[in-house]
């Protein structure tokens, strides 16, 4: 919610590429933080599988948040 101004700016441009870039940036930041907090920089197979699973969940909730902002708050 701290970056809602940025999200609104990107969504008002109505560019799929910009929206995808914003979503990708959010997911990349979330996954890098999750790697530190959940896996403690683990590089084993189970750690990477867990990180991939958490990344998929983060992608879903970031997409849902961006979609909600686009539908309701613009």
mmCIF file with all atom_site columns, C-alpha atoms in Angstrom:
data_model
loop_
_atom_site.group_PDB
_atom_site.id
_atom_site.type_symbol
_atom_site.label_atom_id
_atom_site.label_alt_id
_atom_site.label_comp_id
_atom_site.label_asym_id
_atom_site.label_entity_id
_atom_site.label_seq_id
_atom_site.pdbx_PDB_ins_code
_atom_site.Cartn_x
_atom_site.Cartn_y
_atom_site.Cartn_z
_atom_site.occupancy
_atom_site.B_iso_or_equiv
_atom_site.pdbx_formal_charge
_atom_site.auth_seq_id
_atom_site.auth_comp_id
_atom_site.auth_asym_id
_atom_site.auth_atom_id
_atom_site.pdbx_PDB_model_num
ATOM 1  C CA . UNK A 1 1  ? 0.000   0.000   0.000   1.00 0.00 ? 1  UNK A CA 1
ATOM 2  C CA . UNK A 1 2  ? 2.994   2.296   0.328   1.00 0.00 ? 2  UNK A CA 1
ATOM 3  C CA . UNK A 1 3  ? 3.419   2.380   -3.447  1.00 0.00 ? 3  UNK A CA 1
ATOM 4  C CA . UNK A 1 4  ? -0.221  2.888   -4.411  1.00 0.00 ? 4  UNK A CA 1
ATOM 5  C CA . UNK A 1 5  ? 0.633   6.165   -6.141  1.00 0.00 ? 5  UNK A CA 1
ATOM 6  C CA . UNK A 1 6  ? 3.125   4.357   -8.364  1.00 0.00 ? 6  UNK A CA 1
ATOM 7  C CA . UNK A 1 7  ? 0.633   1.577   -9.094  1.00 0.00 ? 7  UNK A CA 1
ATOM 8  C CA . UNK A 1 8  ? -2.054  4.097   -10.049 1.00 0.00 ? 8  UNK A CA 1
ATOM 9  C CA . UNK A 1 9  ? 0.384   5.950   -12.311 1.00 0.00 ? 9  UNK A CA 1
ATOM 10 C CA . UNK A 1 10 ? 1.353   2.757   -14.128 1.00 0.00 ? 10 UNK A CA 1
ATOM 11 C CA . UNK A 1 11 ? -2.230  1.542   -14.434 1.00 0.00 ? 11 UNK A CA 1
ATOM 12 C CA . UNK A 1 12 ? -3.444  4.865   -15.848 1.00 0.00 ? 12 UNK A CA 1
ATOM 13 C CA . UNK A 1 13 ? -1.006  4.435   -18.729 1.00 0.00 ? 13 UNK A CA 1
ATOM 14 C CA . UNK A 1 14 ? -3.007  1.342   -19.835 1.00 0.00 ? 14 UNK A CA 1
ATOM 15 C CA . UNK A 1 15 ? 0.152   -0.411  -20.984 1.00 0.00 ? 15 UNK A CA 1
ATOM 16 C CA . UNK A 1 16 ? 0.322   -4.177  -20.565 1.00 0.00 ? 16 UNK A CA 1
ATOM 17 C CA . UNK A 1 17 ? 4.115   -4.069  -20.691 1.00 0.00 ? 17 UNK A CA 1
ATOM 18 C CA . UNK A 1 18 ? 4.358   -1.488  -17.903 1.00 0.00 ? 18 UNK A CA 1
ATOM 19 C CA . UNK A 1 19 ? 1.849   -3.382  -15.759 1.00 0.00 ? 19 UNK A CA 1
ATOM 20 C CA . UNK A 1 20 ? 3.716   -6.650  -16.324 1.00 0.00 ? 20 UNK A CA 1
ATOM 21 C CA . UNK A 1 21 ? 6.988   -4.909  -15.427 1.00 0.00 ? 21 UNK A CA 1
ATOM 22 C CA . UNK A 1 22 ? 5.469   -3.553  -12.213 1.00 0.00 ? 22 UNK A CA 1
ATOM 23 C CA . UNK A 1 23 ? 4.111   -6.982  -11.305 1.00 0.00 ? 23 UNK A CA 1
ATOM 24 C CA . UNK A 1 24 ? 7.461   -8.603  -12.083 1.00 0.00 ? 24 UNK A CA 1
ATOM 25 C CA . UNK A 1 25 ? 9.301   -6.059  -9.949  1.00 0.00 ? 25 UNK A CA 1
ATOM 26 C CA . UNK A 1 26 ? 6.990   -6.632  -7.007  1.00 0.00 ? 26 UNK A CA 1
ATOM 27 C CA . UNK A 1 27 ? 7.329   -10.406 -7.275  1.00 0.00 ? 27 UNK A CA 1
ATOM 28 C CA . UNK A 1 28 ? 11.131  -10.193 -7.600  1.00 0.00 ? 28 UNK A CA 1
ATOM 29 C CA . UNK A 1 29 ? 11.354  -8.033  -4.482  1.00 0.00 ? 29 UNK A CA 1
ATOM 30 C CA . UNK A 1 30 ? 9.038   -10.358 -2.573  1.00 0.00 ? 30 UNK A CA 1
ATOM 31 C CA . UNK A 1 31 ? 10.929  -13.491 -3.622  1.00 0.00 ? 31 UNK A CA 1
ATOM 32 C CA . UNK A 1 32 ? 14.298  -11.987 -2.696  1.00 0.00 ? 32 UNK A CA 1
ATOM 33 C CA . UNK A 1 33 ? 12.947  -11.082 0.726   1.00 0.00 ? 33 UNK A CA 1
ATOM 34 C CA . UNK A 1 34 ? 11.386  -14.531 1.117   1.00 0.00 ? 34 UNK A CA 1
ATOM 35 C CA . UNK A 1 35 ? 14.703  -16.147 0.217   1.00 0.00 ? 35 UNK A CA 1
ATOM 36 C CA . UNK A 1 36 ? 16.338  -14.367 3.121   1.00 0.00 ? 36 UNK A CA 1
ATOM 37 C CA . UNK A 1 37 ? 13.532  -14.892 5.628   1.00 0.00 ? 37 UNK A CA 1
ATOM 38 C CA . UNK A 1 38 ? 12.319  -18.390 4.747   1.00 0.00 ? 38 UNK A CA 1
ATOM 39 C CA . UNK A 1 39 ? 15.307  -20.205 3.298   1.00 0.00 ? 39 UNK A CA 1
ATOM 40 C CA . UNK A 1 40 ? 18.189  -18.416 5.024   1.00 0.00 ? 40 UNK A CA 1
ATOM 41 C CA . UNK A 1 41 ? 19.975  -18.228 1.669   1.00 0.00 ? 41 UNK A CA 1
ATOM 42 C CA . UNK A 1 42 ? 19.529  -21.952 1.130   1.00 0.00 ? 42 UNK A CA 1
ATOM 43 C CA . UNK A 1 43 ? 20.366  -23.257 -2.321  1.00 0.00 ? 43 UNK A CA 1
ATOM 44 C CA . UNK A 1 44 ? 19.267  -26.875 -2.006  1.00 0.00 ? 44 UNK A CA 1
ATOM 45 C CA . UNK A 1 45 ? 16.492  -28.442 -4.023  1.00 0.00 ? 45 UNK A CA 1
ATOM 46 C CA . UNK A 1 46 ? 13.886  -28.228 -1.270  1.00 0.00 ? 46 UNK A CA 1
ATOM 47 C CA . UNK A 1 47 ? 14.715  -24.581 -0.570  1.00 0.00 ? 47 UNK A CA 1
ATOM 48 C CA . UNK A 1 48 ? 14.389  -23.684 -4.251  1.00 0.00 ? 48 UNK A CA 1
ATOM 49 C CA . UNK A 1 49 ? 11.108  -25.608 -4.555  1.00 0.00 ? 49 UNK A CA 1
ATOM 50 C CA . UNK A 1 50 ? 9.747   -23.791 -1.512  1.00 0.00 ? 50 UNK A CA 1
ATOM 51 C CA . UNK A 1 51 ? 10.897  -20.479 -2.910  1.00 0.00 ? 51 UNK A CA 1
ATOM 52 C CA . UNK A 1 52 ? 9.242   -21.230 -6.247  1.00 0.00 ? 52 UNK A CA 1
ATOM 53 C CA . UNK A 1 53 ? 6.001   -22.151 -4.489  1.00 0.00 ? 53 UNK A CA 1
ATOM 54 C CA . UNK A 1 54 ? 6.059   -19.004 -2.363  1.00 0.00 ? 54 UNK A CA 1
ATOM 55 C CA . UNK A 1 55 ? 6.889   -16.962 -5.472  1.00 0.00 ? 55 UNK A CA 1
ATOM 56 C CA . UNK A 1 56 ? 3.818   -18.328 -7.247  1.00 0.00 ? 56 UNK A CA 1
ATOM 57 C CA . UNK A 1 57 ? 1.644   -17.345 -4.302  1.00 0.00 ? 57 UNK A CA 1
ATOM 58 C CA . UNK A 1 58 ? 3.218   -13.874 -4.243  1.00 0.00 ? 58 UNK A CA 1
ATOM 59 C CA . UNK A 1 59 ? 2.588   -13.459 -7.957  1.00 0.00 ? 59 UNK A CA 1
ATOM 60 C CA . UNK A 1 60 ? -1.074  -14.299 -7.389  1.00 0.00 ? 60 UNK A CA 1
ATOM 61 C CA . UNK A 1 61 ? -1.645  -11.850 -4.545  1.00 0.00 ? 61 UNK A CA 1
ATOM 62 C CA . UNK A 1 62 ? 0.308   -9.068  -6.272  1.00 0.00 ? 62 UNK A CA 1
ATOM 63 C CA . UNK A 1 63 ? -1.749  -9.596  -9.439  1.00 0.00 ? 63 UNK A CA 1
ATOM 64 C CA . UNK A 1 64 ? -4.942  -9.596  -7.376  1.00 0.00 ? 64 UNK A CA 1
ATOM 65 C CA . UNK A 1 65 ? -3.949  -6.360  -5.615  1.00 0.00 ? 65 UNK A CA 1
ATOM 66 C CA . UNK A 1 66 ? -3.090  -4.620  -8.886  1.00 0.00 ? 66 UNK A CA 1
ATOM 67 C CA . UNK A 1 67 ? -6.334  -5.814  -10.458 1.00 0.00 ? 67 UNK A CA 1
ATOM 68 C CA . UNK A 1 68 ? -8.320  -4.567  -7.439  1.00 0.00 ? 68 UNK A CA 1
ATOM 69 C CA . UNK A 1 69 ? -6.660  -1.166  -7.612  1.00 0.00 ? 69 UNK A CA 1
ATOM 70 C CA . UNK A 1 70 ? -7.407  -0.939  -11.314 1.00 0.00 ? 70 UNK A CA 1
ATOM 71 C CA . UNK A 1 71 ? -11.070 -1.874  -10.909 1.00 0.00 ? 71 UNK A CA 1
ATOM 72 C CA . UNK A 1 72 ? -11.937 -0.015  -7.724  1.00 0.00 ? 72 UNK A CA 1
ATOM 73 C CA . UNK A 1 73 ? -9.496  2.777   -6.960  1.00 0.00 ? 73 UNK A CA 1
ATOM 74 C CA . UNK A 1 74 ? -8.799  4.476   -10.305 1.00 0.00 ? 74 UNK A CA 1
#
